[in-house]
Short mmCIF file of C-alpha atoms in Angstrom, two decimals:
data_model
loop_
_atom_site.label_atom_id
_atom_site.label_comp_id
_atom_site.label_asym_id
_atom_site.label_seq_id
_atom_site.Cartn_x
_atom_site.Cartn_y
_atom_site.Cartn_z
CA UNK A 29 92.99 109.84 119.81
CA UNK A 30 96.47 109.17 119.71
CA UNK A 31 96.45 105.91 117.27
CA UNK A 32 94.45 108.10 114.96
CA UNK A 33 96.35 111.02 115.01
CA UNK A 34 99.61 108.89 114.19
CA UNK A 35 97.73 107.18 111.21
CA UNK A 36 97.28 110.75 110.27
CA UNK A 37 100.99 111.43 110.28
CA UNK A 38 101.71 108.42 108.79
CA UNK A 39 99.47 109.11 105.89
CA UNK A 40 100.49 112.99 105.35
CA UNK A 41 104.08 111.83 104.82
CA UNK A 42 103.76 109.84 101.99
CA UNK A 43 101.57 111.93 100.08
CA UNK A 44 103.99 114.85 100.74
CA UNK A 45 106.92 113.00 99.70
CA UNK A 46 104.85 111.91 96.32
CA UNK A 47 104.11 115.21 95.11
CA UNK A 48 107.48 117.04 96.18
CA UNK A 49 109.03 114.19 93.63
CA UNK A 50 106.11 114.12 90.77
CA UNK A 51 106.28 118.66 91.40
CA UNK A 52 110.61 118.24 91.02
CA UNK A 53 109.91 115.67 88.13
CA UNK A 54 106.96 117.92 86.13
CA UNK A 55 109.65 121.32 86.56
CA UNK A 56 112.32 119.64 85.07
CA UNK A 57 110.46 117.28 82.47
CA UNK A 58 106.96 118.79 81.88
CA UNK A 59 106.17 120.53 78.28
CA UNK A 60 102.60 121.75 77.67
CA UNK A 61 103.03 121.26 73.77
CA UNK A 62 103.76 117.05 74.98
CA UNK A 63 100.55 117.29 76.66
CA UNK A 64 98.37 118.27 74.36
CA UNK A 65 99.78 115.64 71.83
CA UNK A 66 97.93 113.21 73.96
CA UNK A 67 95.09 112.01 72.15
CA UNK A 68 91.75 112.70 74.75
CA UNK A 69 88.81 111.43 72.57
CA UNK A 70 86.94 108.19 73.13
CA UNK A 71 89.40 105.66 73.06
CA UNK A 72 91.07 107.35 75.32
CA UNK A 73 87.95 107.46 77.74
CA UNK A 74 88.05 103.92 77.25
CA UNK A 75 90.95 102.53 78.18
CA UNK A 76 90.95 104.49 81.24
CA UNK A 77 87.85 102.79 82.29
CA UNK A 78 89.64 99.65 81.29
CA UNK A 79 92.04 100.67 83.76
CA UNK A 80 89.91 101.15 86.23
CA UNK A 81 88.69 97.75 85.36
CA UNK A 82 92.12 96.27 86.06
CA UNK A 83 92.02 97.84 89.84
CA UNK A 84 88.85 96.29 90.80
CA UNK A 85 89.55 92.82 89.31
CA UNK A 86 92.73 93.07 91.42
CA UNK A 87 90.95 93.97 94.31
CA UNK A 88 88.30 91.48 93.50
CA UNK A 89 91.37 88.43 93.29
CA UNK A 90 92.56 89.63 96.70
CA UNK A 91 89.09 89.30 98.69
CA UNK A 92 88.56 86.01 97.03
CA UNK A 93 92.21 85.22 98.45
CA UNK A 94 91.08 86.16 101.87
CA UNK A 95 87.89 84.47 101.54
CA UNK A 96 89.87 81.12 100.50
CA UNK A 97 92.34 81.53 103.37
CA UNK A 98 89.72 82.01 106.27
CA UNK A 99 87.84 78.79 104.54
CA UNK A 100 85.05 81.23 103.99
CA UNK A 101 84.37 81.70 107.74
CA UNK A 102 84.05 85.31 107.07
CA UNK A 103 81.83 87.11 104.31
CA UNK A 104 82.86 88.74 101.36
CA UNK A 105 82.38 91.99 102.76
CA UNK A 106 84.70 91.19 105.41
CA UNK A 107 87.48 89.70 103.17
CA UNK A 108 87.24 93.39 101.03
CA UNK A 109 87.44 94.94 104.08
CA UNK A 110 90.77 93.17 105.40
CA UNK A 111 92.33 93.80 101.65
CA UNK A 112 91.34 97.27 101.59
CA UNK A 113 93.30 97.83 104.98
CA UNK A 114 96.28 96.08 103.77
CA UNK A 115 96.38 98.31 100.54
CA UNK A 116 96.16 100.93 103.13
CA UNK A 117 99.07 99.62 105.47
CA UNK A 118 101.24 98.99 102.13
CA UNK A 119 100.70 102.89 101.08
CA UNK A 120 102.05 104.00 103.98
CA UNK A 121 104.55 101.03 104.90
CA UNK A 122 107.77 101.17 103.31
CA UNK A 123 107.98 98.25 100.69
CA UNK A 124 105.26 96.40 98.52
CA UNK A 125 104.37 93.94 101.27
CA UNK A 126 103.95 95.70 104.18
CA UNK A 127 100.08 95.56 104.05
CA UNK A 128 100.32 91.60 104.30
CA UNK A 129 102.68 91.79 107.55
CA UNK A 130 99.59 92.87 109.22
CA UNK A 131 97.14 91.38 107.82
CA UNK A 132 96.40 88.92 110.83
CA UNK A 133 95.62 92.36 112.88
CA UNK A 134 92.86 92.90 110.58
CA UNK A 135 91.59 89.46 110.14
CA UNK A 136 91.61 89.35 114.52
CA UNK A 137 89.03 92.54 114.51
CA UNK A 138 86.66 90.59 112.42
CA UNK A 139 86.81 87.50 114.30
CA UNK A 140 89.45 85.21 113.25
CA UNK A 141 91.88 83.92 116.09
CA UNK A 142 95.14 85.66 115.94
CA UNK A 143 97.04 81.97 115.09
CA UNK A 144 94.78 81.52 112.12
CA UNK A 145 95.77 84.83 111.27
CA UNK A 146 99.19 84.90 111.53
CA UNK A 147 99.15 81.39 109.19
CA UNK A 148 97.00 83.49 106.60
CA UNK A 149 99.86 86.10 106.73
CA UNK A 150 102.32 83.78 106.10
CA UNK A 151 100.76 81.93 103.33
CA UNK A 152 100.25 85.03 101.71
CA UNK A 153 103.79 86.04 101.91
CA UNK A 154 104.47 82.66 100.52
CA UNK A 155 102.14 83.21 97.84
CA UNK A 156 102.97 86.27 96.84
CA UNK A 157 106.59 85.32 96.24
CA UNK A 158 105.89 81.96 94.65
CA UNK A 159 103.81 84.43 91.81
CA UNK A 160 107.37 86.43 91.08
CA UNK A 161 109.30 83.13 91.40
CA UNK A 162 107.12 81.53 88.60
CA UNK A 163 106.27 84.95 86.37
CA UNK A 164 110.04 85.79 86.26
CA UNK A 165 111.28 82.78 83.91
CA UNK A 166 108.15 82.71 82.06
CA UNK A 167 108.47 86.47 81.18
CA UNK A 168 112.10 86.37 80.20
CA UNK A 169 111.03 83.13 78.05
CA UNK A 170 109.39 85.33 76.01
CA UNK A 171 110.66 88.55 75.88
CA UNK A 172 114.49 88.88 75.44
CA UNK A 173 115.82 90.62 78.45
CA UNK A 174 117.28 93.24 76.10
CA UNK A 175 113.64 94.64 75.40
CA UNK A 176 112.73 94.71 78.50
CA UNK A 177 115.76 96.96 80.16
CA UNK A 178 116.58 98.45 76.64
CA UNK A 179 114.97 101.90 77.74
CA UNK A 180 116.29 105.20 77.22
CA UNK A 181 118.78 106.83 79.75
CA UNK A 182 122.46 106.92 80.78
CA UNK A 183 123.82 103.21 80.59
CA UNK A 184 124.81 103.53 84.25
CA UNK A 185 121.05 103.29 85.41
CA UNK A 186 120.25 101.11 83.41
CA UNK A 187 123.19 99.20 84.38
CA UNK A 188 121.65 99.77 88.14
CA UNK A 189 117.67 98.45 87.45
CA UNK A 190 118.99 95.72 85.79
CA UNK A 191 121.54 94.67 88.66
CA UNK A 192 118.96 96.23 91.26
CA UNK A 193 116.59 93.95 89.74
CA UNK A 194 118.23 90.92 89.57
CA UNK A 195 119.35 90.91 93.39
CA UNK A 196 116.07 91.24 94.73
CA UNK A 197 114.89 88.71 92.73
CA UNK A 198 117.27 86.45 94.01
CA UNK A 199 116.30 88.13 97.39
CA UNK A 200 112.47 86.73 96.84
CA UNK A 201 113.84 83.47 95.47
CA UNK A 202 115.71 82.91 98.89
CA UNK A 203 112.69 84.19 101.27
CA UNK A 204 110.49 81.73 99.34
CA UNK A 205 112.58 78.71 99.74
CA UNK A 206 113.39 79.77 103.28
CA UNK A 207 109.11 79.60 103.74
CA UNK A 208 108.87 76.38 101.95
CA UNK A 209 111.54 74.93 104.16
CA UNK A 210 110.41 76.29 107.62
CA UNK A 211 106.52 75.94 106.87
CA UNK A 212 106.28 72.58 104.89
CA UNK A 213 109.62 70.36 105.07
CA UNK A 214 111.70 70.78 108.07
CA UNK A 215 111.03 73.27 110.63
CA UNK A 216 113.19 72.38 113.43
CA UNK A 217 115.96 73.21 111.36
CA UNK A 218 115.12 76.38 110.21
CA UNK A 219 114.56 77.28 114.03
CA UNK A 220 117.56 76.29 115.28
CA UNK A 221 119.47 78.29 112.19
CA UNK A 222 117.25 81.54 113.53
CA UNK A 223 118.42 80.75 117.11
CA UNK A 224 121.90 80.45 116.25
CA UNK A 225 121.85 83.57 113.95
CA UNK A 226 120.06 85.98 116.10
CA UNK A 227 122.68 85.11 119.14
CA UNK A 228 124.87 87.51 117.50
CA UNK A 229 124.99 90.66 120.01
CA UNK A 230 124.16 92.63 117.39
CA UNK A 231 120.67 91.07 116.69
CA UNK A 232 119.91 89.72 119.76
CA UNK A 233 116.88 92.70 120.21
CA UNK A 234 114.94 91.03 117.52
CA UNK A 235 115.65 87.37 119.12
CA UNK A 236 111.91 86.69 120.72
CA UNK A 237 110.38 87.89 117.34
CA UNK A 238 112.38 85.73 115.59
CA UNK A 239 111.54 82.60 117.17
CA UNK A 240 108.15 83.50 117.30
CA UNK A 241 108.24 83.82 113.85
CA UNK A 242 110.06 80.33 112.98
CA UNK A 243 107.12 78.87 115.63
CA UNK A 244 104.72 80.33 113.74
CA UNK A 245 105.91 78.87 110.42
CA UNK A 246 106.02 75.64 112.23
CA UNK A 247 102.32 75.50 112.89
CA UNK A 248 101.24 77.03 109.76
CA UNK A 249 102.83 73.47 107.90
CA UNK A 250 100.54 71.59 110.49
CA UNK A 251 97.47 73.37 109.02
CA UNK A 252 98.06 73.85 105.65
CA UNK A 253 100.06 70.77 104.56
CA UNK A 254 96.84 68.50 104.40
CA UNK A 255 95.25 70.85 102.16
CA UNK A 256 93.86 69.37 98.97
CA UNK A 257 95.41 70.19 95.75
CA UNK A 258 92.35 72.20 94.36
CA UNK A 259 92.49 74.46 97.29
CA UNK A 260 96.44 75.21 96.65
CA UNK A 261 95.46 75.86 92.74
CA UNK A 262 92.54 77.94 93.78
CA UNK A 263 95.05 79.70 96.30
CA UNK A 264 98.12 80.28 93.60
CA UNK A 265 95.10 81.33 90.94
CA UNK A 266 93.71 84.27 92.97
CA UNK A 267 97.15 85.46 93.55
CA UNK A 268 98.01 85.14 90.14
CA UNK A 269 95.07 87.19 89.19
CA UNK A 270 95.92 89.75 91.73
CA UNK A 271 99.42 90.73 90.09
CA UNK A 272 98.14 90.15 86.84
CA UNK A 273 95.38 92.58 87.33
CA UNK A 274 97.72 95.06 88.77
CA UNK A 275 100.48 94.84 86.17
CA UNK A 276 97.87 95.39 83.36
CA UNK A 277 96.65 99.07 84.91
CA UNK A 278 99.71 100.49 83.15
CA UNK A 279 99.13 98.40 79.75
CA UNK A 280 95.58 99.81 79.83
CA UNK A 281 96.94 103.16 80.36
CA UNK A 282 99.47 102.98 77.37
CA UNK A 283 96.36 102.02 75.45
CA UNK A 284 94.84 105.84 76.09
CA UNK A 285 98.64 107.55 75.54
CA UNK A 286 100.58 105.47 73.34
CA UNK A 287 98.40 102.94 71.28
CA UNK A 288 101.13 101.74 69.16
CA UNK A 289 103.71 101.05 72.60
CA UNK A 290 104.35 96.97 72.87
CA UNK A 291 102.07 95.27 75.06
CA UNK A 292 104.25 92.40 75.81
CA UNK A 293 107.38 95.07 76.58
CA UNK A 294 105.08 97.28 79.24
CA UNK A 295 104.28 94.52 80.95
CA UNK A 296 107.65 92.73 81.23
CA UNK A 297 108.72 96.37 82.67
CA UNK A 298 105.73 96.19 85.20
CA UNK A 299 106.93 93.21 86.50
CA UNK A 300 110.49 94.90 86.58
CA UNK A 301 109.13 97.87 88.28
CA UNK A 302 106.86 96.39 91.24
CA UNK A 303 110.14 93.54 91.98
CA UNK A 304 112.16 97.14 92.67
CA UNK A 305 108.98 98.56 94.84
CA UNK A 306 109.97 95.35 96.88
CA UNK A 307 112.11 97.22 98.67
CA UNK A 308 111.09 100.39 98.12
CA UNK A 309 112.84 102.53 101.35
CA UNK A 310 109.82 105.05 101.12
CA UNK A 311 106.28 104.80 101.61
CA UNK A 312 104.30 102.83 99.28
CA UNK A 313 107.47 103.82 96.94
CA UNK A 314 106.38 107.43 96.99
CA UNK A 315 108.97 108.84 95.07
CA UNK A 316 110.58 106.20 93.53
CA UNK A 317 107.74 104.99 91.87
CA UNK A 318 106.90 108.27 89.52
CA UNK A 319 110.37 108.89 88.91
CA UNK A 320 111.07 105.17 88.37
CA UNK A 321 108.36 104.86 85.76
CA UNK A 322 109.13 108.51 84.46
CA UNK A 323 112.52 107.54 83.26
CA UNK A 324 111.51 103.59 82.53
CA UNK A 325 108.92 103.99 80.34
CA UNK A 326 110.33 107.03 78.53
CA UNK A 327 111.32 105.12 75.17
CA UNK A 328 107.96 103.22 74.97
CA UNK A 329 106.62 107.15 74.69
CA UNK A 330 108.52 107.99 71.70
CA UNK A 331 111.46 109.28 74.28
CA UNK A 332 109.26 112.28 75.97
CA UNK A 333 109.57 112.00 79.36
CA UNK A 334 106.82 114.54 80.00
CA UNK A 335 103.81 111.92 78.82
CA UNK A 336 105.29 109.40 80.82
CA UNK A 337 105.04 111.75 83.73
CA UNK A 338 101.24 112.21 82.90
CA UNK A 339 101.02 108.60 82.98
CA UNK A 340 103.34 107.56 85.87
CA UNK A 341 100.35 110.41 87.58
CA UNK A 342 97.64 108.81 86.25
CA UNK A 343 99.19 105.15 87.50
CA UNK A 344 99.58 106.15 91.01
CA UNK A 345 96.45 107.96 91.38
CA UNK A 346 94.94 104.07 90.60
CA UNK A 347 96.99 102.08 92.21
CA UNK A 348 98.22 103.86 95.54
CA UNK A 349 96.49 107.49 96.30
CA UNK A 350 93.13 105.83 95.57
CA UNK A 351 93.97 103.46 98.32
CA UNK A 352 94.97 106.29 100.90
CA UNK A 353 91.95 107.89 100.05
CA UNK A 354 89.58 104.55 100.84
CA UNK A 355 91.69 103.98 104.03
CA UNK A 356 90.99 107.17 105.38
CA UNK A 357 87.39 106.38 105.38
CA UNK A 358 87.85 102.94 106.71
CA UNK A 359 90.50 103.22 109.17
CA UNK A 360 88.96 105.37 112.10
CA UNK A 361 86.02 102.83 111.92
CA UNK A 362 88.00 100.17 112.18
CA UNK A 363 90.18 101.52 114.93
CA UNK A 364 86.70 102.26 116.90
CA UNK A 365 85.46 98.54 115.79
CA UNK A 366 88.97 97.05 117.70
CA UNK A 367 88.66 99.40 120.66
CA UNK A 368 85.49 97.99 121.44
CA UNK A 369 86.33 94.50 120.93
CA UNK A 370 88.95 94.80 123.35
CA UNK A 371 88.12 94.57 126.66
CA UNK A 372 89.90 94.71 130.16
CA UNK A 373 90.22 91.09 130.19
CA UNK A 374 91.87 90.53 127.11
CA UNK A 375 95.65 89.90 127.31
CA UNK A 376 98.18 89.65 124.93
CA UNK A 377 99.29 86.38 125.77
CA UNK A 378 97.08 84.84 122.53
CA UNK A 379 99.57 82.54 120.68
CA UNK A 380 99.91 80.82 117.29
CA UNK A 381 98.78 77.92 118.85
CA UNK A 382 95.38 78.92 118.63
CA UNK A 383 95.50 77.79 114.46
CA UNK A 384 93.08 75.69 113.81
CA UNK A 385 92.60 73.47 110.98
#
C-alpha cells in the first residue's frame, strides 16, 4: 500500500538521522569511566519510573484535552487514540507542532465532522502557544536569565540559544495574537491582510490555503466564543499539565544521574529547549535535540558531556522513539479504519462550515 509504505519512509528517516547524530555525538564525547560514575542502584530505578510517570501524565493531560474539545462526544479511548497519532505525526513532522496540524484528520476517522475538527486544531494551536506565552515571564520571574543560559560552551553558542531563543519566542508571541485576533476579535480584518499578503506572485501558490485558513479561524470564534469560563480554565489547565508533564521527564531523569543538579535551573532549560524544537528543521528534532541537550545540560553534569549524552538517550527514548514505536502499531490500523470509512460517494468538498456548536 502506497500510504503505508510512505509512512514507512517517513518514519526510517528520522530514526536514521537520530542515531547518525547521538553515534557522531557518543565518538567524540563518550568515556566508559563517565559511565560507570553513574550511580544505578535504587534511587536510580526510581526516578526513572518517575519519569515514566511524567510521560503518561502528559499523555493523560492531552486525551483529557481532546476529550474537552470534542465536548466528550467521543470516548476516552478515542481521545488517546487521536493524541497518540499526533505524537506520531510530530516525530516524524519537522517542528514540535506538527502532530496538531493534523489533528482534525484523526478526529474525522473517528467521527467528528471535519469543521469541528479543524476548530479543535486551531484551538489547540492557540492553546499551546498561550502555555509558552504565559510560562515564559513566569519562569524568568524566578530564575535570573543568567542561570538559565549560563551553561558551559563557547560564548558564541550560547550567544546563538539565547538569541535563537528569544526570536522564536517572539515568533509564538506574534502567531498567538494573530489567533486571538482572527478567531475571537476581528476576523474580517485578518482576512483581508491574508488576501492582500498572499497576492504577492511569489506566494500566490499557497493563496486558497490561506483563505481557507483565515475562514476557518472565522468560524472557530462563532463556536468557541460563547464558551463558559470553566470550560476555557479546564481547556488552558489540561494544556498546562501537558507541558508541565513533559518538561519534568528530564528533571526526573537528573534525579537518577545528577541528584544534586538544580531543579528550578533544568526546568527553566526545558522550557528553553522545546521553544528551539519549535522550529526544529528535522524530524521530531532528530538531531538537534541530543546534541542540543548534550551541550545544554553539560554544566548541570559537573561539565561531562558524556552523562549528558546518556541522558539526552535516555530523554528521547521517552519522549519521541517511544512514540514512533506506538505509532507503528497504530498507524496501519488506522489507515485501514479511514479506507473503509471512505466510500465512493464521499467528496472532498466537506467545509468548515460544518462546525457545530
Amino acid at each position: 500500500m502506497a500510504k503505508t509504505s510512505g509512512i514507512i519512509l517517513k518514519t526510517i528517516a528520522p530514526v536514521v538521522i537520530g542515531l547518525a547524530v547521538v553515534a557522531w555525538l557518543f565518538a567524540r564525547e563518550f568515556s566508559i569511566e563517565a559511565f560507570r560514575s553513574i550511580p544505578l542502584d535504587g534511587n536510580a530505578a526510581g526516578a526513572v519510573a518517575l519519569a515514566v510517570m511524567c510521560v503518561v501524565v502528559r499523555q493523560c493531560g492531552l486525551t483529557w484535552r481532546f476529550r474537552l474539545f470534542t465536548l466528550e462526544k467521543l470516548t476516552w479511548w478515542k481521545c488517546l487514540r487521536v493524541s497518540l497519532l499526533c505524537d506520531f505525526t510530530s516525530a516524524i513532522t519537522p517542528g514540535t507542532a506538527g502532530g496538531s496540524a493534523l489533528s482534525m484528520v484523526f478526529l474525522k476517522s473517528e467521527g467528528v465532522p471535519l469543521g469541528r475538527g479543524t476548530a479543535i486544531m486551531l484551538i489547540t494551536m492557540l492553546l499551546d502557544n498561550a502555555f509558552f506565552v504565559v510560562a515564559c515571564p513566569l519562569i524568568f520571574l524566578f530564575i535570573p536569565g543568567g542561570e538559565i543560559f549560563a551553561f558551559s560552551g563557547a560564548g558564541a553558542f550560547q550567544m546563538g540559544v539565547r538569541t535563537a531563543f528569544w526570536i522564536v519566542y517572539g515568533g509564538i508571541c506574534a502567531v498567538s495574537l494573530f489567533l486571538v485576533f482572527g478567531i475571537f476579535v476581528n476576523p474580517g480584518i485578518i482576512g483581508g491582510m491574508v488576501r492582500w499578503v498572499f497576492r504577492l506572485r511569489w506566494l500566490r501558490r499557497w493563496r486558497d490555503g490561506a483563505e481557507k485558513f483565515t475562514s476557518d479561524m472565522a468560524l472557530t470564534g462563532t463556536t468557541l466564543r460563547h464558551r463558559p469560563a470553566s470550560w476555557w480554565g479546564l481547556a488552558f489547565l489540561a494544556t498546562a499539565l501537558t507541558w508541565t508533564a513533559r518538561f519534568c521527564v528530564v528533571n526526573s531523569l537528573f534525579l537518577a544521574f545528577s541528584y544534586a543538579a538544580p531543579q528550578t535551573i533544568v526546568f527553566a532549560r526545558q522550557f528553553v529547549v522545546w521553544t528551539l524544537l519549535f522550529i526544529s528543521p528535522t524530524p521530531g528534532g532528530s538531531g538537534l535535540s541530543e546534541w542540543l541537550f548534550t551541550n545544554y545540560y553539560g554544566d548541570l553534569l559537573g561539565g561531562d558531556r558524556s552523562v549528558a549524552l546518556v541522558l539526552a538517550v535516555c530523554w528521547r527514548l521517552l519522549t519521541y522513539y517511544l512514540f514512533l514505536i506506538i505509532g507503528a502499531f497504530i498507524v496501519p490500523s488506522w489507515i485501514r479504519k479511514s479506507i473503509s470509512r471512505s466510500g465512493p460517494s464521499e467528496t472532498s468538498s466537506e467545509s468548515s462550515s460544518h462546525i457545530e456548536q
